[in-house]
PDB file of C-alpha atoms in Angstrom:
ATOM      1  CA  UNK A   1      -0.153  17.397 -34.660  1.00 82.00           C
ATOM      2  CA  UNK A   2      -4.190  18.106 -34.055  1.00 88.00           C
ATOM      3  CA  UNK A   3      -3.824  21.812 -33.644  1.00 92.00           C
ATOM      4  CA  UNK A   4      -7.596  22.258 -32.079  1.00 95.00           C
ATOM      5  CA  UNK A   5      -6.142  19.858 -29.288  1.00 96.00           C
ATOM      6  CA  UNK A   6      -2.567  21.325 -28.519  1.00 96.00           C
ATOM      7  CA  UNK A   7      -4.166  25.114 -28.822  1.00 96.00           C
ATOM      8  CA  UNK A   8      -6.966  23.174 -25.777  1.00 97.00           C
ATOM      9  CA  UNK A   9      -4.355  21.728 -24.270  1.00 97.00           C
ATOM     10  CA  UNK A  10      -2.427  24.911 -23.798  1.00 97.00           C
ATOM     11  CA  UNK A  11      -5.203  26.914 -22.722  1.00 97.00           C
ATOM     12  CA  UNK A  12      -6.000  24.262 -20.002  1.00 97.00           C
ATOM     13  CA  UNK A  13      -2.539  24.218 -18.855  1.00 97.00           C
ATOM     14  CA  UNK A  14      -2.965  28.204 -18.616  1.00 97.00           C
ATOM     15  CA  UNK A  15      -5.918  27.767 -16.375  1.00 98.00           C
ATOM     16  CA  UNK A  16      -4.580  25.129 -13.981  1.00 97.00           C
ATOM     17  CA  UNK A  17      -1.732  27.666 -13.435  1.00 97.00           C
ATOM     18  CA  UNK A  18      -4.285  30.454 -12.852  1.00 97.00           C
ATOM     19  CA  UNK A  19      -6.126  28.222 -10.705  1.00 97.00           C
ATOM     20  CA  UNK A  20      -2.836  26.670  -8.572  1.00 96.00           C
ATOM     21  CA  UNK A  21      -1.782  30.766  -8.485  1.00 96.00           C
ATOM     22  CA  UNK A  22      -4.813  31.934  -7.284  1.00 96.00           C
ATOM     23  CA  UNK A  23      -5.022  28.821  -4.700  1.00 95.00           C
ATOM     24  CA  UNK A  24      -1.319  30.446  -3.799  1.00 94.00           C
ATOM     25  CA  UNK A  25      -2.209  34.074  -3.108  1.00 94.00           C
ATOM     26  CA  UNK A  26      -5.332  32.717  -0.941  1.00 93.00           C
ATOM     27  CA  UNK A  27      -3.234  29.773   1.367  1.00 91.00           C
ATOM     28  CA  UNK A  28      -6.274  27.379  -0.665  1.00 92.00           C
ATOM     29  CA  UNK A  29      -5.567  23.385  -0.741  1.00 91.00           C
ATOM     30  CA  UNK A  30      -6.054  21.024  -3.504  1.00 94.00           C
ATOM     31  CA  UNK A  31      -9.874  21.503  -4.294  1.00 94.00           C
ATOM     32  CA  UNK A  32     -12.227  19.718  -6.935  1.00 95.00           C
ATOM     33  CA  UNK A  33     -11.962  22.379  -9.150  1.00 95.00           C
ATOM     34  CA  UNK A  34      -7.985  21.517  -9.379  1.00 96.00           C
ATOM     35  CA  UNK A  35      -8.264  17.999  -9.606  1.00 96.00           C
ATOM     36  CA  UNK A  36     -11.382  18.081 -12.386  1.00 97.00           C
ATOM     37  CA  UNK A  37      -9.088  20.810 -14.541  1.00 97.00           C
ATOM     38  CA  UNK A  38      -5.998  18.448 -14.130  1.00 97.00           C
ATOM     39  CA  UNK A  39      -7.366  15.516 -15.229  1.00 98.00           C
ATOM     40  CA  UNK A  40      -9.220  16.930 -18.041  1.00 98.00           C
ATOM     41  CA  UNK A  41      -5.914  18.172 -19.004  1.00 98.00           C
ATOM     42  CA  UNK A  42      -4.787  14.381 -19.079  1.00 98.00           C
ATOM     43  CA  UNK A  43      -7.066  12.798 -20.180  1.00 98.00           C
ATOM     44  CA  UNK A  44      -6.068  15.669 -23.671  1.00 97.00           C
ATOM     45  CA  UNK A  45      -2.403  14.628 -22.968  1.00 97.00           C
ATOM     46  CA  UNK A  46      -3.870  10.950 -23.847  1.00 98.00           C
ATOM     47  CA  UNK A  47      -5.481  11.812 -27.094  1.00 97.00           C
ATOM     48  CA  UNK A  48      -2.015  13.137 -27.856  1.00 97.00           C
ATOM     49  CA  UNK A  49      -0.043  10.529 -27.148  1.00 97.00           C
ATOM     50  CA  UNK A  50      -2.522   7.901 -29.065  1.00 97.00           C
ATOM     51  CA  UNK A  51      -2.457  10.343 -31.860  1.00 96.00           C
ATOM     52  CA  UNK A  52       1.430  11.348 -31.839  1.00 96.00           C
ATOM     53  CA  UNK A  53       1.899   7.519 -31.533  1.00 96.00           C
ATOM     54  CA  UNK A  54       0.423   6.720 -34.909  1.00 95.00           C
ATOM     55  CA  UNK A  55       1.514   9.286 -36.512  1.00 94.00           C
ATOM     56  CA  UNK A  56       4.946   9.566 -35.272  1.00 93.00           C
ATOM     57  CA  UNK A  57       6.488   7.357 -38.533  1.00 92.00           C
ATOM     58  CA  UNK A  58       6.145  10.993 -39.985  1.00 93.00           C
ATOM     59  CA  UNK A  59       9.155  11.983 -38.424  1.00 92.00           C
ATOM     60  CA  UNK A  60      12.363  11.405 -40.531  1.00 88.00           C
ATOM     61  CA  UNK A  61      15.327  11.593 -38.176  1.00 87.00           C
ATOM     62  CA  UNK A  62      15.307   8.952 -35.596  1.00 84.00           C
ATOM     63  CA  UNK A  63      16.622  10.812 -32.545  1.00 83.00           C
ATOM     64  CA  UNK A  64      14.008  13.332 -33.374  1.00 89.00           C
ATOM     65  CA  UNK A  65      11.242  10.642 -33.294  1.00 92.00           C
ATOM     66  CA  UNK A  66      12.476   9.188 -30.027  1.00 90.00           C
ATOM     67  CA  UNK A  67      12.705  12.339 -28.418  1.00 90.00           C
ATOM     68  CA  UNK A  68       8.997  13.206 -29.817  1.00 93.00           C
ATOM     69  CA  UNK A  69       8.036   9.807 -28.115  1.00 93.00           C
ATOM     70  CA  UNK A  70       9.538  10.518 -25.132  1.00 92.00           C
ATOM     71  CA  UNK A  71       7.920  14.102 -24.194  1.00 93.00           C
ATOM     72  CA  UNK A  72       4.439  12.432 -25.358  1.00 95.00           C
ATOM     73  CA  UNK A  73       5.162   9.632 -22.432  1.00 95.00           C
ATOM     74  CA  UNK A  74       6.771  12.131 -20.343  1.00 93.00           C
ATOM     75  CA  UNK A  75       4.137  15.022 -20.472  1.00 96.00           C
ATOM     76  CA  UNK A  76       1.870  12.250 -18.885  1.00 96.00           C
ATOM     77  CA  UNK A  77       3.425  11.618 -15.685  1.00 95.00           C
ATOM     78  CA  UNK A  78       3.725  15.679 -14.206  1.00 96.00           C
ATOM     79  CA  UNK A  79       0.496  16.327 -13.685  1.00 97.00           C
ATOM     80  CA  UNK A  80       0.015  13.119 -11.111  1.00 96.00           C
ATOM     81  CA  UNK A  81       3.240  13.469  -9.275  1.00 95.00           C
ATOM     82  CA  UNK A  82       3.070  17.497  -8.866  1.00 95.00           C
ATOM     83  CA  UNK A  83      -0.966  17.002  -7.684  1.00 95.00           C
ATOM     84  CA  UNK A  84       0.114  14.248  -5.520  1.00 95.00           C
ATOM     85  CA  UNK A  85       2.886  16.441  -3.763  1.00 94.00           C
ATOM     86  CA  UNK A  86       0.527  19.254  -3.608  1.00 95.00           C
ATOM     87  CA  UNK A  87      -2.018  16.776  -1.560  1.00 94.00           C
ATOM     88  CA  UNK A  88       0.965  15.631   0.745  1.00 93.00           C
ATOM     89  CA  UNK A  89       2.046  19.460   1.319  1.00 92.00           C
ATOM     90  CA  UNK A  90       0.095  20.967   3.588  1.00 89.00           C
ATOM     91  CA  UNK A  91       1.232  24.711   3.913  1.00 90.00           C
ATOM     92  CA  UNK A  92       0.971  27.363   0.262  1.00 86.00           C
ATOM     93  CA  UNK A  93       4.082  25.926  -0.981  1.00 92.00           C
ATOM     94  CA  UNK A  94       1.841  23.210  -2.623  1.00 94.00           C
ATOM     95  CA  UNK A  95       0.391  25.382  -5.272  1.00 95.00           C
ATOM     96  CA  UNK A  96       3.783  26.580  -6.374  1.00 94.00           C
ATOM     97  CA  UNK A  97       4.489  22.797  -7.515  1.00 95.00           C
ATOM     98  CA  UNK A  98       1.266  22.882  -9.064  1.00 96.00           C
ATOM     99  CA  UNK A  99       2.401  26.473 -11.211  1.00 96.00           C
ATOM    100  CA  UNK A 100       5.057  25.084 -12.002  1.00 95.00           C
ATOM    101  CA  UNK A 101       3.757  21.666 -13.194  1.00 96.00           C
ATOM    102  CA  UNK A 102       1.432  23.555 -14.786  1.00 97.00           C
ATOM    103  CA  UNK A 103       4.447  25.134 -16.522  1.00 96.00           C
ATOM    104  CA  UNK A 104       6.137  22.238 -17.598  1.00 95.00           C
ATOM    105  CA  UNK A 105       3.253  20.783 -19.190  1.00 97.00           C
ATOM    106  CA  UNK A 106       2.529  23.753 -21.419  1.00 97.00           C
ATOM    107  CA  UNK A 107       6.860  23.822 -22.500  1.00 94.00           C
ATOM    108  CA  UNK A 108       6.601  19.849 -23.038  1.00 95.00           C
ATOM    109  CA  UNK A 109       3.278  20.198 -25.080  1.00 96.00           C
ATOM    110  CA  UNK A 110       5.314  23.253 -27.622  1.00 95.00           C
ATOM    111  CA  UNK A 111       7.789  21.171 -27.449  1.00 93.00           C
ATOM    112  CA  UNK A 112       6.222  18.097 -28.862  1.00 94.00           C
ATOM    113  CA  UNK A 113       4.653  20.709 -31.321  1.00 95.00           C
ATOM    114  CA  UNK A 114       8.051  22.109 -32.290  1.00 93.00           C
ATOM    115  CA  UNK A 115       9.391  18.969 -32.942  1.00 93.00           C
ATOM    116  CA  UNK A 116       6.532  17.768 -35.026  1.00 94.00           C
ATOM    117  CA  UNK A 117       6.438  20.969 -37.001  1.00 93.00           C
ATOM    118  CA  UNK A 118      10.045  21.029 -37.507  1.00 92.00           C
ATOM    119  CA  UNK A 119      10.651  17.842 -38.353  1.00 90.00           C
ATOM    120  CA  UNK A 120       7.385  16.192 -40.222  1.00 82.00           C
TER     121      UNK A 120
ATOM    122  CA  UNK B   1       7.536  13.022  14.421  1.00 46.00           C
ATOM    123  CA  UNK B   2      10.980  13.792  15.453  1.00 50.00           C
ATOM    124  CA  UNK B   3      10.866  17.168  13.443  1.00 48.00           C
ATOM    125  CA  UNK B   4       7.595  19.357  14.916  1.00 47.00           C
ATOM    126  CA  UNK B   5       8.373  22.214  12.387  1.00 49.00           C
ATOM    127  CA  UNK B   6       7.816  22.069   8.461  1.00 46.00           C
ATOM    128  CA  UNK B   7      10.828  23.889   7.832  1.00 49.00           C
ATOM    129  CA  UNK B   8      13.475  21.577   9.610  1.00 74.00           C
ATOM    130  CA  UNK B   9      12.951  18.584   6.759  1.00 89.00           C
ATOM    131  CA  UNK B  10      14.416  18.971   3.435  1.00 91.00           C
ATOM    132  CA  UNK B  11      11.178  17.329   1.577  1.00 91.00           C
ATOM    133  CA  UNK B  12       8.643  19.977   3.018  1.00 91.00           C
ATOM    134  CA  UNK B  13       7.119  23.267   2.656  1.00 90.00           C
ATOM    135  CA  UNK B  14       9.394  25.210   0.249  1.00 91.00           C
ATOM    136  CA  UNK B  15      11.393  21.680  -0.175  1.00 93.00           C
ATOM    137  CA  UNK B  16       8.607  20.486  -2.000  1.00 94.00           C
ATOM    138  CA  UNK B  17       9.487  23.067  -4.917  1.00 93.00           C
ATOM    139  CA  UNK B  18      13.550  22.070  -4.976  1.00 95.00           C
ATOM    140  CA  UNK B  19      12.567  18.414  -4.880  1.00 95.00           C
ATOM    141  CA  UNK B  20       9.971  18.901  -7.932  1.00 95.00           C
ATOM    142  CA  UNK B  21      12.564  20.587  -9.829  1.00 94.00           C
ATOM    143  CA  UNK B  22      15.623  18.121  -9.213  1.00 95.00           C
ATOM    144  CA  UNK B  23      12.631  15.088  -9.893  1.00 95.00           C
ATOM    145  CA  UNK B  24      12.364  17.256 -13.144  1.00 93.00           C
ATOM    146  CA  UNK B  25      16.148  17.753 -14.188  1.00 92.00           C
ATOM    147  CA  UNK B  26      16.685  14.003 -13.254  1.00 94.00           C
ATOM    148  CA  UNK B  27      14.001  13.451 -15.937  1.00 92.00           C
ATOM    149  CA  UNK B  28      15.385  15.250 -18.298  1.00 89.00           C
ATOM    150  CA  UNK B  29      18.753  14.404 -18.016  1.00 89.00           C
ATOM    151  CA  UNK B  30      18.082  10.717 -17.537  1.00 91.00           C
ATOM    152  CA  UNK B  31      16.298  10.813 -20.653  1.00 88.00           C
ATOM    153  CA  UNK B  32      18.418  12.802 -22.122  1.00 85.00           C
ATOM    154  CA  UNK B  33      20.987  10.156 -21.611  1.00 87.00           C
ATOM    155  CA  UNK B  34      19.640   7.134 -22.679  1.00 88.00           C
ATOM    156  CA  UNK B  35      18.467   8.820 -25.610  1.00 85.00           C
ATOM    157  CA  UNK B  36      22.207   9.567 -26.539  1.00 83.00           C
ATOM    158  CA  UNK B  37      23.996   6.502 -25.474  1.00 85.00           C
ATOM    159  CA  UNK B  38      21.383   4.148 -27.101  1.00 84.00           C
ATOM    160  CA  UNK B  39      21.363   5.916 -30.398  1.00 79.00           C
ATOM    161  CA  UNK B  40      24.413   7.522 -31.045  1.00 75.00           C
ATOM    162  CA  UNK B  41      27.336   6.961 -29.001  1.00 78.00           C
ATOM    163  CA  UNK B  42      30.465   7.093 -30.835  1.00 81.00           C
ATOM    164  CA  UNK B  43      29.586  10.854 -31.820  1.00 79.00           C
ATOM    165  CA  UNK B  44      30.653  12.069 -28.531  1.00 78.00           C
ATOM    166  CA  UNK B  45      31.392   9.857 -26.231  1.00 83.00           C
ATOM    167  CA  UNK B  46      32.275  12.715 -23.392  1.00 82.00           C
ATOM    168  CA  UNK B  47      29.457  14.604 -23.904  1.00 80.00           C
ATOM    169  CA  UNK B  48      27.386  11.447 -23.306  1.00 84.00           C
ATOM    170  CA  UNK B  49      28.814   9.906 -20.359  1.00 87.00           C
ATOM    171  CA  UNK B  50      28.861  13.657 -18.881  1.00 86.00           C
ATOM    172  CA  UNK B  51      24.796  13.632 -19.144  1.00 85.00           C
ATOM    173  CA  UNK B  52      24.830  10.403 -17.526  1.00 91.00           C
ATOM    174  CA  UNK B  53      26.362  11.788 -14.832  1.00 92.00           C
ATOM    175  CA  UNK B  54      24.558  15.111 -14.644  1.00 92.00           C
ATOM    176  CA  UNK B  55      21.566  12.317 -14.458  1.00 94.00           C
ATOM    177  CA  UNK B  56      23.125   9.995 -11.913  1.00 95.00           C
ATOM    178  CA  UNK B  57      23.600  13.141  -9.637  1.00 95.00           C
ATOM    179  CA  UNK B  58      20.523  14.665  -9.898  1.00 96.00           C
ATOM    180  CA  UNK B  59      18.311  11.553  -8.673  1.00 96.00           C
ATOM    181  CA  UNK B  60      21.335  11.216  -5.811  1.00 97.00           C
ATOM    182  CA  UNK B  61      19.732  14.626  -4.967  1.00 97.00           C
ATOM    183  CA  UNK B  62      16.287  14.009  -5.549  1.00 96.00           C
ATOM    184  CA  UNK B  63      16.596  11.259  -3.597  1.00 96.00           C
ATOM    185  CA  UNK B  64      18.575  12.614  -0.639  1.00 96.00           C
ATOM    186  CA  UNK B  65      16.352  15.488  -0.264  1.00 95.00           C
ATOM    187  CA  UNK B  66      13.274  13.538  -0.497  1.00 95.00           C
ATOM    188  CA  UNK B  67      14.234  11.429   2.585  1.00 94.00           C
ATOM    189  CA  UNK B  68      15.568  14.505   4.527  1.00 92.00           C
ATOM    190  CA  UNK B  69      17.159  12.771   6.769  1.00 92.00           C
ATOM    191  CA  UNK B  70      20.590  13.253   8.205  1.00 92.00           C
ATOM    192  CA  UNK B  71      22.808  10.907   6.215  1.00 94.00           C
ATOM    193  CA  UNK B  72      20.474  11.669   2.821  1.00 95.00           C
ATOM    194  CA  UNK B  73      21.222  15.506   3.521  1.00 95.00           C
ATOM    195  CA  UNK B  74      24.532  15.073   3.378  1.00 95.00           C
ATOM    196  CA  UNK B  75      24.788  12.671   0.565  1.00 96.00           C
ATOM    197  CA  UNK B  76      22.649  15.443  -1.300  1.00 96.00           C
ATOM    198  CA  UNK B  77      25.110  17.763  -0.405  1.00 96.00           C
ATOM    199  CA  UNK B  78      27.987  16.284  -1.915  1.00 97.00           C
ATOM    200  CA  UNK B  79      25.839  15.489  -5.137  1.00 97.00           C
ATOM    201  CA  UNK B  80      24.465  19.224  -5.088  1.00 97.00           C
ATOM    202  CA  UNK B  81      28.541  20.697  -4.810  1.00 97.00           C
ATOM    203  CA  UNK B  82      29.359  18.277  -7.841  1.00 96.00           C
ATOM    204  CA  UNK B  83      26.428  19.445  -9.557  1.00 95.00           C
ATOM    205  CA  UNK B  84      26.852  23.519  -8.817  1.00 96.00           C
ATOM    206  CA  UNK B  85      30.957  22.286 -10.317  1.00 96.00           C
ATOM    207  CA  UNK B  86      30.172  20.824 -13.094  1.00 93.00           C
ATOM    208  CA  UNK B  87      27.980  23.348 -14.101  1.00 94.00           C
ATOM    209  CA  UNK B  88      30.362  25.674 -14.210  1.00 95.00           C
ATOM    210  CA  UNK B  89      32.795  24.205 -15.501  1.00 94.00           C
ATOM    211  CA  UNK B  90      30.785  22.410 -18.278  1.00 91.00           C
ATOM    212  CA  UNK B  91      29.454  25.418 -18.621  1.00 92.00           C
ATOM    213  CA  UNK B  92      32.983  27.784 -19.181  1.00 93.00           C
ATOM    214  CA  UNK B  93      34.087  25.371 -21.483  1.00 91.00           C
ATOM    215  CA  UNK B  94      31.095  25.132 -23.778  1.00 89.00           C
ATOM    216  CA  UNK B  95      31.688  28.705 -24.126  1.00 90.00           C
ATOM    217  CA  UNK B  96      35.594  28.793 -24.404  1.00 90.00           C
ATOM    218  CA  UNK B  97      35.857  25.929 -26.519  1.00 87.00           C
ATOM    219  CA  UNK B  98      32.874  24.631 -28.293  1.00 82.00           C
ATOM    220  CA  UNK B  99      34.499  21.920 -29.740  1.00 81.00           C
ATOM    221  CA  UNK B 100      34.945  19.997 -26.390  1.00 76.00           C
ATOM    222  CA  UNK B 101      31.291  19.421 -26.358  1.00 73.00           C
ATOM    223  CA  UNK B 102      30.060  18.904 -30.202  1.00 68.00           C
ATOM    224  CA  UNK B 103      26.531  17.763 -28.772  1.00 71.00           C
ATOM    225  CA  UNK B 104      24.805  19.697 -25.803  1.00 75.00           C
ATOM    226  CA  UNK B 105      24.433  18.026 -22.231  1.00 79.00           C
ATOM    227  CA  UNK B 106      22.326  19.405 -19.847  1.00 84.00           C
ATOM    228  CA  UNK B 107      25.258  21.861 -18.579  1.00 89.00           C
ATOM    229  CA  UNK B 108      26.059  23.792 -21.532  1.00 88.00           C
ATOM    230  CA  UNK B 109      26.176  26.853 -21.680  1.00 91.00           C
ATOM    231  CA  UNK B 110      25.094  26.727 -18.151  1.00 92.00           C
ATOM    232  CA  UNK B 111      21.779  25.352 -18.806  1.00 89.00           C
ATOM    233  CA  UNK B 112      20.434  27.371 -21.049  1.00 88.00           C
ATOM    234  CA  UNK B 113      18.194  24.889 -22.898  1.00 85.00           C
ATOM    235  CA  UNK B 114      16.959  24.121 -19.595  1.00 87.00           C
ATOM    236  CA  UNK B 115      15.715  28.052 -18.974  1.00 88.00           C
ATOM    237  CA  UNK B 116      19.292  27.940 -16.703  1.00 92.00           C
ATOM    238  CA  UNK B 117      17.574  26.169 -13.980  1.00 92.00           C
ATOM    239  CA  UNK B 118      20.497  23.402 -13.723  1.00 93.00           C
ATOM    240  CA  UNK B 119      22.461  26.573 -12.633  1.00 95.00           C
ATOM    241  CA  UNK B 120      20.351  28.442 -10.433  1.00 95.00           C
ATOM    242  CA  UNK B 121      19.150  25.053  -8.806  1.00 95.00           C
ATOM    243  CA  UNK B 122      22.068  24.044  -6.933  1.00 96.00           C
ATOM    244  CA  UNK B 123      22.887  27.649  -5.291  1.00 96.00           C
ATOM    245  CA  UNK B 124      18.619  27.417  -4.109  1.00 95.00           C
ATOM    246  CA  UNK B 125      19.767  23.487  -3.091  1.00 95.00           C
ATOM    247  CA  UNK B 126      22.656  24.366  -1.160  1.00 95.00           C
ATOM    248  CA  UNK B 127      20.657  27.407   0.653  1.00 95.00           C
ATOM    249  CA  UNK B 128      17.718  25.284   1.798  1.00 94.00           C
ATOM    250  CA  UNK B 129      20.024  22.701   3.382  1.00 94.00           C
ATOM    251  CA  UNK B 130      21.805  25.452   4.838  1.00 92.00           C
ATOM    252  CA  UNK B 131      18.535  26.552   6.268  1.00 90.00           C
ATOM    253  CA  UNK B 132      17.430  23.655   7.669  1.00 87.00           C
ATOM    254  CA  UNK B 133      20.745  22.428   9.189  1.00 79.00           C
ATOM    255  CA  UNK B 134      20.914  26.090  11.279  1.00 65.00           C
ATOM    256  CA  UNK B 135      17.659  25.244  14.137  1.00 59.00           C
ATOM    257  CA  UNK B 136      18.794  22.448  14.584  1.00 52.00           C
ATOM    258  CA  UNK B 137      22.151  22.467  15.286  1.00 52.00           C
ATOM    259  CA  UNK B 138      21.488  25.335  17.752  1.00 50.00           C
ATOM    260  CA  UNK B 139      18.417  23.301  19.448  1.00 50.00           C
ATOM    261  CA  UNK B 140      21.086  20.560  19.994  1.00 49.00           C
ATOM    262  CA  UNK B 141      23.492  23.055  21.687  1.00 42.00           C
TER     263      UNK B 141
END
């Protein structure tokens, strides 16, 4: 995979986490800042997945392929539904969704990397 | 709204969390799932049919939560007990005898692929409902 973009990627998720963490410790709602960082972050996630999609013939072993596929659709979707919880939520417990969306973007993102690496 | 206080609804406040992370595991495991059944059933059949229904229960849950209301609590309940036994169970076995499960589900080894949240999730599940069944039981008596 583009390394540049999954080391950018990673980062980004890093700093939405910072940002939803630091949101947590001071009671803070969704804010711009969030919402900018987030979608920045997807709009990455779609590079990957038009990139991973062409390139994904690279991949020998067809369950490996179709579970590469998957986690690029997949990583797509958590950012939207955690942010969307998070505006619905009104007390601190919304930023802790946002961590750990945060979260599960960055493992989904190695993941997709691990099975690229190990496997193309 | 019938319930004045965040805390007496299984979908808020801290709900919000346990409902993200069955949404999650439901992911997974549904994926999970297909993935195995459409490519490569007759490899292990019980493995298989066990994701589907680690899958099936988890949306039950995500589901019941979600709604929060009385009925949906309950149903969760019941899918959250099954869940916190198979576990377990799956998860004694995979250790015991490894060659009950030849290909992982999301209980083996009692979610360890999954960073063990499939095991620690049901005991939070089970706590929160606990939690919010308590006020109001006692606002009704």
């Amino acid at each position: 995979m583009l390394a540049p973009l999954t080391v950018s990627l990673l980062v980004a998720s890093g700093v939405l986490g910072l940002i939803a963490g630091h949101h947590l410790v001071r009671r803070r709602r969704v804010d711009d800042p969030l919402i900018l960082v987030g979608a920045a972050i997807e709009l990455g996630l779609v590079v990957q997945l038009v990139y991973g999609l062409t390139q994904a013939g690279a991949i020998g072993d067809g369950s490996e392929r179709a579970t590469f596929i998957a986690y690029l659709f997949t990583v797509l979707v958590i950012l939207p539904v955690t942010i969307y919880i998070a505006i619905k939520e009104k007390t601190q417990w919304a930023m802790s969704v946002v961590l750990g969306g945060a979260l599960v973007v960055a493992i989904l993102i190695a993941r997709v990397q691990q099975i690229w690496s190990l496997n193309a | 709204m019938p319930d004045p206080s965040p805390a007496s609804h299984t979908g808020r406040g801290p709900g919000r969390l346990i409902v993200a992370l069955y949404g999650l595991l439901a992911l997974a495991a549904t994926g999970r799932s297909v993935l195995q059944i459409v490519e490569y059933f007759d490899r292990a059949p019980v493995s298989y049919l066990l994701s589907a229904l680690a899958a099936l229960i988890y949306i039950v849950a995500t589901i019941g939560l979600a709604r929060g209301d009385r009925l949906s609590v309950r149903i969760a309940s019941v899918a959250i007990v099954i869940e916190l036994i198979g576990v377990l169970v799956v998860g004694v076995i995979s250790y015991a005898a490894p060659d009950a499960f030849p290909d992982k589900t999301v209980w083996s080894h009692f979610g360890q692929g999954y960073g063990y949240v499939p095991l620690v999730l049901p005991v939070l599940g089970l706590l929160w409902i606990r939690r919010n069944r308590a006020p109001r039981t006692a606002s009704i008596g």
